Amino acid sequence: MTAQLPPDHLSRYFADRHLHQAMVEAGNGEFDECLEMAARASQEVRERRHELPPGERLRVLRADE
Amino acid sequence: MFPTSKTILLTAASATLALTQSAVAEEWGKDRHKGNPYVAGDMHNHNTCTDGSVAAGYSIDRAVGRGVAPAGGNNFDLDWFTLGNHGGSGNRDCRFSDTSANLPGQTTTTWDQTLGKTIDGITITSLKGTPNGTGSSAKMWRWQSIQEIEYPIIANRTPVYKKVLIEGLEWIAPGHEHVDVAVITGQNPRHEGGNADKMAEFEYRFDRTDTDAIGPVFGSGQNQVWPGKDNVNNSGTAGHQKSLAAIAWLQSHHPLQSYVIPTHTERQGPFDPSGSKGYNIEHFRDFNNAGPTVAFGIESPGHFAEGGLSGGSGSYGTGAVGGGTYGMSGIYTAKVGGLWDGMLGEGRNFFIYVSSDWHSRGAGGARDSFTTADFIPGEYTKLYVPNAGKFSAHSVIDGMRSGNSYSVNADLIGPDLVFRAKARGDDWKTMGETLVVRPGDRVTVEMEMTVPAKNNSPYSFNNPLLVPIGTKQPLNKPSLDHVDLITGKITGVIAPGAAGYAVPNAAGTAGASIVYNPTATIAQQIPATKMHREHRDGDAVRLRFTTTFTAGNSPFYIRARGTNIPVGTPNVSDSAGNPLLDANNALVSCTDPACPPHLEAIAGVKKVTHDVQAYSNAWFYANPIFVRPEGSPKLLVETNADLARRLGQRAEHDHHHHDND
């Protein structure tokens, strides 16, 4: 689903994070919350709620930092 | 003369002094903030034992540690902390953080990778109970992780931090949604021999997602330690009855050593008689009836940074009762005359609490300063309970049960609230207590609070919700606009099955129209500008006011809330000062050049969402003071406090008697 967006699109990153949490919820047997997180991912891809102007970027600490 | 800090301390602690469980308990929290009348904590949060993002130990480190974490990220120095993780099961080894937390050296690790290895001094040799998945999906039942992972981690860290750490649970209640529970019986993390067995037993017996049919065994391995589990009645009306049995079990076995606090209670909509979700007011009444000293309130939602363009703060979607949060609280609490006022209108011991519901920082890793989902415990929410002299886990529960507690978002006020009332003489009563008056008496209400110099916001730009009204208020500097004193009449306890005991509930914004106590009103609204103001160290400000009410012929209560939001702020509050549906906040643009890139945007224009929304729309709630005429029957809040006192005296007698054996 998130592959519909370019790899560097911020909404793709957000959607991937939602999907990751959806998998975590499923692994914990929390299926309502799994569906909620999957719906948020879908919404993020559909509505592209995170589009930044040129030059602005989201800074997230990497594990090796 | 206004009381000194020592007097305030005594006032704050008075409600718990009579509860002897505190008196017999050993002090655990020597490194808490001893000078504060109230101490801050959190009872609802998650780690990788269930669906959180960080290791159990890491969550404790960030919540109660001081300064900066070794790999970066601020710690939040709470005075007490309860691990309140889901029931059920989990496939991840919660001695490790999830890869998504972006912590150095930490990758998602599952139980199948670590069985037999000693990690952090803990060796897990097998996954016990009914087999539950294979390979990386092999799950550990929560009763086992409570006993063998979380409690040992608490025991390891208690002497390090010298703070009160408690093993709790977010109970997935049969027939309903989630409930904060702790059973502290047996927990004694300062000494070997302590355990969380009773907490684990509760989880095994009563959590609807823990379907293990075996539990721990002894002897040849065929004998169940906890026989007789009902593994059938987990949904709908039958599930509700099982939940009541669970509460009755706590009331019977652990009446002063446990609590049952339903959480994010509006989130899944009304109760479904044939499903597993939600609550109506009759269920809270049933809970309080079944557990008069254990089921004494509800919790506001956590997940305060989840708000996006279409709502979502508090993890509430449009199907929640109320259709979302209001000033970061659910409608049951936020509405004057709403469900909470309905419970108080019966004179019940039914109080409000707040916690983080920390899972992850959404788009951020655990060390990032921003969050699009949850705050770390202590970062944004603080639940204050009295700072009892010998502070222990019992003190936390005694303080919560007494009602002498208050809940604060964004450090709007600090740990030294005074909220009390008197009629004649100097017999002050504080939150959770009952003032007995003569009709016509003048009731003096006094309130004093410190607005701290700063909160934990990483943003110093001006509050975007207030820019449209020309107010400049940096997000990292708390500011109190006004306090509402809300009163409501107490008309007595409604018997089960009587008219009004059950009230039809509704999903979405229709649920916001339901009135449970039509007499509740904002009786007085005190602007901060009208309060006595005293500057403290740094930029902190001490605010104080005194006001009066006239006692009538019937009982009533006075509760308080405060906010940084002026009355009638577009898209935030109505003309009376009530919070609007928080989804409206996203109609406001965040135009400061410092508005961060993780905010949701429309056509490239950032909107007030996520953590910026949470810091922009800040509230606190103080529990009620009850007032009744002399000669009138005691309120339920009084008789249940009497019951707790008697149970405490009996426990102390038994303890003393045992010592003399």
PDB file of N, CA and C in Angstrom, chain B residues 187-235:
ATOM      1  N   GLN B 187       3.725  -7.782  46.908  1.00  0.00           N
ATOM      2  CA  GLN B 187       4.796  -7.021  46.247  1.00  0.00           C
ATOM      3  C   GLN B 187       5.642  -6.318  47.305  1.00  0.00           C
ATOM      4  N   ASN B 188       6.892  -6.612  47.288  1.00  0.00           N
ATOM      5  CA  ASN B 188       7.813  -6.005  48.242  1.00  0.00           C
ATOM      6  C   ASN B 188       9.195  -5.959  47.591  1.00  0.00           C
ATOM      7  N   PRO B 189       9.326  -5.098  46.582  1.00  0.00           N
ATOM      8  CA  PRO B 189      10.523  -5.183  45.735  1.00  0.00           C
ATOM      9  C   PRO B 189      11.821  -4.768  46.412  1.00  0.00           C
ATOM     10  N   ARG B 190      11.742  -4.299  47.633  1.00  0.00           N
ATOM     11  CA  ARG B 190      12.987  -3.966  48.326  1.00  0.00           C
ATOM     12  C   ARG B 190      13.603  -5.193  48.991  1.00  0.00           C
ATOM     13  N   HIS B 191      12.848  -6.264  49.019  1.00  0.00           N
ATOM     14  CA  HIS B 191      13.353  -7.445  49.724  1.00  0.00           C
ATOM     15  C   HIS B 191      13.130  -8.691  48.887  1.00  0.00           C
ATOM     16  N   GLU B 192      14.007  -9.663  49.050  1.00  0.00           N
ATOM     17  CA  GLU B 192      13.783 -10.943  48.405  1.00  0.00           C
ATOM     18  C   GLU B 192      12.552 -11.589  49.025  1.00  0.00           C
ATOM     19  N   GLY B 193      11.870 -12.367  48.245  1.00  0.00           N
ATOM     20  CA  GLY B 193      10.677 -13.023  48.764  1.00  0.00           C
ATOM     21  C   GLY B 193       9.403 -12.334  48.358  1.00  0.00           C
ATOM     22  N   GLY B 194       9.508 -11.090  47.911  1.00  0.00           N
ATOM     23  CA  GLY B 194       8.323 -10.429  47.387  1.00  0.00           C
ATOM     24  C   GLY B 194       7.957 -11.017  46.039  1.00  0.00           C
ATOM     25  N   ASN B 195       6.726 -10.826  45.649  1.00  0.00           N
ATOM     26  CA  ASN B 195       6.300 -11.349  44.355  1.00  0.00           C
ATOM     27  C   ASN B 195       5.048 -10.623  43.891  1.00  0.00           C
ATOM     28  N   ALA B 196       4.723 -10.828  42.621  1.00  0.00           N
ATOM     29  CA  ALA B 196       3.501 -10.258  42.045  1.00  0.00           C
ATOM     30  C   ALA B 196       2.522 -11.373  41.719  1.00  0.00           C
ATOM     31  N   ASP B 197       2.533 -12.416  42.538  1.00  0.00           N
ATOM     32  CA  ASP B 197       1.696 -13.583  42.255  1.00  0.00           C
ATOM     33  C   ASP B 197       0.208 -13.242  42.227  1.00  0.00           C
ATOM     34  N   LYS B 198      -0.226 -12.380  43.136  1.00  0.00           N
ATOM     35  CA  LYS B 198      -1.655 -12.050  43.183  1.00  0.00           C
ATOM     36  C   LYS B 198      -2.061 -11.214  41.973  1.00  0.00           C
ATOM     37  N   MET B 199      -1.153 -10.333  41.549  1.00  0.00           N
ATOM     38  CA  MET B 199      -1.428  -9.579  40.318  1.00  0.00           C
ATOM     39  C   MET B 199      -1.545 -10.544  39.141  1.00  0.00           C
ATOM     40  N   ALA B 200      -0.620 -11.490  39.087  1.00  0.00           N
ATOM     41  CA  ALA B 200      -0.635 -12.474  37.995  1.00  0.00           C
ATOM     42  C   ALA B 200      -1.888 -13.341  38.054  1.00  0.00           C
ATOM     43  N   GLU B 201      -2.272 -13.733  39.251  1.00  0.00           N
ATOM     44  CA  GLU B 201      -3.463 -14.578  39.379  1.00  0.00           C
ATOM     45  C   GLU B 201      -4.706 -13.844  38.882  1.00  0.00           C
ATOM     46  N   PHE B 202      -4.808 -12.577  39.234  1.00  0.00           N
ATOM     47  CA  PHE B 202      -5.962 -11.803  38.756  1.00  0.00           C
ATOM     48  C   PHE B 202      -5.980 -11.794  37.226  1.00  0.00           C
ATOM     49  N   GLU B 203      -4.808 -11.532  36.635  1.00  0.00           N
ATOM     50  CA  GLU B 203      -4.733 -11.466  35.168  1.00  0.00           C
ATOM     51  C   GLU B 203      -5.149 -12.800  34.557  1.00  0.00           C
ATOM     52  N   TYR B 204      -4.613 -13.891  35.103  1.00  0.00           N
ATOM     53  CA  TYR B 204      -4.924 -15.219  34.570  1.00  0.00           C
ATOM     54  C   TYR B 204      -6.419 -15.526  34.687  1.00  0.00           C
ATOM     55  N   ARG B 205      -6.974 -15.229  35.812  1.00  0.00           N
ATOM     56  CA  ARG B 205      -8.369 -15.612  36.054  1.00  0.00           C
ATOM     57  C   ARG B 205      -9.364 -14.767  35.274  1.00  0.00           C
ATOM     58  N   PHE B 206      -9.057 -13.479  35.093  1.00  0.00           N
ATOM     59  CA  PHE B 206     -10.133 -12.571  34.678  1.00  0.00           C
ATOM     60  C   PHE B 206      -9.882 -11.785  33.397  1.00  0.00           C
ATOM     61  N   ASP B 207      -8.687 -11.809  32.824  1.00  0.00           N
ATOM     62  CA  ASP B 207      -8.479 -11.060  31.584  1.00  0.00           C
ATOM     63  C   ASP B 207      -9.079 -11.828  30.418  1.00  0.00           C
ATOM     64  N   ARG B 208      -9.882 -11.139  29.610  1.00  0.00           N
ATOM     65  CA  ARG B 208     -10.585 -11.881  28.558  1.00  0.00           C
ATOM     66  C   ARG B 208      -9.688 -12.282  27.403  1.00  0.00           C
ATOM     67  N   THR B 209      -8.506 -11.676  27.281  1.00  0.00           N
ATOM     68  CA  THR B 209      -7.598 -12.108  26.218  1.00  0.00           C
ATOM     69  C   THR B 209      -6.556 -13.095  26.726  1.00  0.00           C
ATOM     70  N   ASP B 210      -6.561 -13.372  27.996  1.00  0.00           N
ATOM     71  CA  ASP B 210      -5.736 -14.457  28.528  1.00  0.00           C
ATOM     72  C   ASP B 210      -6.610 -15.700  28.564  1.00  0.00           C
ATOM     73  N   THR B 211      -6.521 -16.484  27.508  1.00  0.00           N
ATOM     74  CA  THR B 211      -7.365 -17.687  27.403  1.00  0.00           C
ATOM     75  C   THR B 211      -6.603 -18.946  27.797  1.00  0.00           C
ATOM     76  N   ASP B 212      -5.451 -18.767  28.406  1.00  0.00           N
ATOM     77  CA  ASP B 212      -4.702 -19.911  28.931  1.00  0.00           C
ATOM     78  C   ASP B 212      -5.599 -20.691  29.894  1.00  0.00           C
ATOM     79  N   ALA B 213      -5.618 -21.994  29.735  1.00  0.00           N
ATOM     80  CA  ALA B 213      -6.467 -22.814  30.597  1.00  0.00           C
ATOM     81  C   ALA B 213      -5.657 -23.586  31.637  1.00  0.00           C
ATOM     82  N   ILE B 214      -4.365 -23.285  31.720  1.00  0.00           N
ATOM     83  CA  ILE B 214      -3.515 -24.065  32.623  1.00  0.00           C
ATOM     84  C   ILE B 214      -2.947 -23.209  33.755  1.00  0.00           C
ATOM     85  N   GLY B 215      -2.233 -22.128  33.369  1.00  0.00           N
ATOM     86  CA  GLY B 215      -1.592 -21.305  34.401  1.00  0.00           C
ATOM     87  C   GLY B 215      -0.412 -22.027  35.021  1.00  0.00           C
ATOM     88  N   PRO B 216       0.106 -21.519  36.108  1.00  0.00           N
ATOM     89  CA  PRO B 216       1.231 -22.192  36.767  1.00  0.00           C
ATOM     90  C   PRO B 216       0.787 -23.519  37.391  1.00  0.00           C
ATOM     91  N   VAL B 217       1.738 -24.445  37.473  1.00  0.00           N
ATOM     92  CA  VAL B 217       1.437 -25.759  38.043  1.00  0.00           C
ATOM     93  C   VAL B 217       2.469 -26.094  39.110  1.00  0.00           C
ATOM     94  N   PHE B 218       2.152 -27.073  39.918  1.00  0.00           N
ATOM     95  CA  PHE B 218       3.109 -27.492  40.946  1.00  0.00           C
ATOM     96  C   PHE B 218       3.110 -29.019  41.034  1.00  0.00           C
ATOM     97  N   GLY B 219       4.011 -29.517  41.857  1.00  0.00           N
ATOM     98  CA  GLY B 219       4.104 -30.954  42.040  1.00  0.00           C
ATOM     99  C   GLY B 219       4.577 -31.635  40.763  1.00  0.00           C
ATOM    100  N   SER B 220       3.865 -32.615  40.341  1.00  0.00           N
ATOM    101  CA  SER B 220       4.263 -33.365  39.143  1.00  0.00           C
ATOM    102  C   SER B 220       4.019 -32.587  37.869  1.00  0.00           C
ATOM    103  N   GLY B 221       3.499 -31.376  38.018  1.00  0.00           N
ATOM    104  CA  GLY B 221       3.199 -30.582  36.841  1.00  0.00           C
ATOM    105  C   GLY B 221       1.770 -30.715  36.395  1.00  0.00           C
ATOM    106  N   GLN B 222       0.986 -31.488  37.114  1.00  0.00           N
ATOM    107  CA  GLN B 222      -0.410 -31.690  36.741  1.00  0.00           C
ATOM    108  C   GLN B 222      -1.370 -30.874  37.610  1.00  0.00           C
ATOM    109  N   ASN B 223      -0.846 -30.275  38.651  1.00  0.00           N
ATOM    110  CA  ASN B 223      -1.729 -29.600  39.600  1.00  0.00           C
ATOM    111  C   ASN B 223      -1.712 -28.092  39.364  1.00  0.00           C
ATOM    112  N   GLN B 224      -2.860 -27.553  39.066  1.00  0.00           N
ATOM    113  CA  GLN B 224      -2.958 -26.120  38.819  1.00  0.00           C
ATOM    114  C   GLN B 224      -2.863 -25.341  40.127  1.00  0.00           C
ATOM    115  N   VAL B 225      -2.073 -24.296  40.096  1.00  0.00           N
ATOM    116  CA  VAL B 225      -1.997 -23.400  41.256  1.00  0.00           C
ATOM    117  C   VAL B 225      -3.288 -22.597  41.382  1.00  0.00           C
ATOM    118  N   TRP B 226      -3.844 -22.234  40.236  1.00  0.00           N
ATOM    119  CA  TRP B 226      -5.058 -21.402  40.233  1.00  0.00           C
ATOM    120  C   TRP B 226      -6.185 -22.140  39.511  1.00  0.00           C
ATOM    121  N   PRO B 227      -6.794 -23.129  40.125  1.00  0.00           N
ATOM    122  CA  PRO B 227      -7.849 -23.893  39.432  1.00  0.00           C
ATOM    123  C   PRO B 227      -9.158 -23.109  39.358  1.00  0.00           C
ATOM    124  N   GLY B 228     -10.042 -23.604  38.521  1.00  0.00           N
ATOM    125  CA  GLY B 228     -11.412 -23.087  38.514  1.00  0.00           C
ATOM    126  C   GLY B 228     -11.623 -21.839  37.690  1.00  0.00           C
ATOM    127  N   LYS B 229     -10.819 -21.625  36.655  1.00  0.00           N
ATOM    128  CA  LYS B 229     -10.963 -20.413  35.845  1.00  0.00           C
ATOM    129  C   LYS B 229     -12.196 -20.487  34.939  1.00  0.00           C
ATOM    130  N   ASP B 230     -12.939 -19.383  34.855  1.00  0.00           N
ATOM    131  CA  ASP B 230     -14.031 -19.253  33.889  1.00  0.00           C
ATOM    132  C   ASP B 230     -13.425 -18.727  32.592  1.00  0.00           C
ATOM    133  N   ASN B 231     -13.285 -19.609  31.621  1.00  0.00           N
ATOM    134  CA  ASN B 231     -12.676 -19.216  30.346  1.00  0.00           C
ATOM    135  C   ASN B 231     -13.727 -19.055  29.265  1.00  0.00           C
ATOM    136  N   VAL B 232     -14.982 -18.929  29.690  1.00  0.00           N
ATOM    137  CA  VAL B 232     -16.087 -18.933  28.727  1.00  0.00           C
ATOM    138  C   VAL B 232     -16.765 -17.564  28.624  1.00  0.00           C
ATOM    139  N   ASN B 233     -17.138 -17.015  29.740  1.00  0.00           N
ATOM    140  CA  ASN B 233     -18.000 -15.827  29.737  1.00  0.00           C
ATOM    141  C   ASN B 233     -17.181 -14.544  29.599  1.00  0.00           C
ATOM    142  N   ASN B 234     -16.720 -14.283  28.405  1.00  0.00           N
ATOM    143  CA  ASN B 234     -15.821 -13.156  28.209  1.00  0.00           C
ATOM    144  C   ASN B 234     -16.410 -12.001  27.418  1.00  0.00           C
ATOM    145  N   SER B 235     -17.641 -12.117  26.982  1.00  0.00           N
ATOM    146  CA  SER B 235     -18.189 -11.019  26.182  1.00  0.00           C
ATOM    147  C   SER B 235     -19.608 -10.686  26.607  1.00  0.00           C
TER     148      SER B 235
END
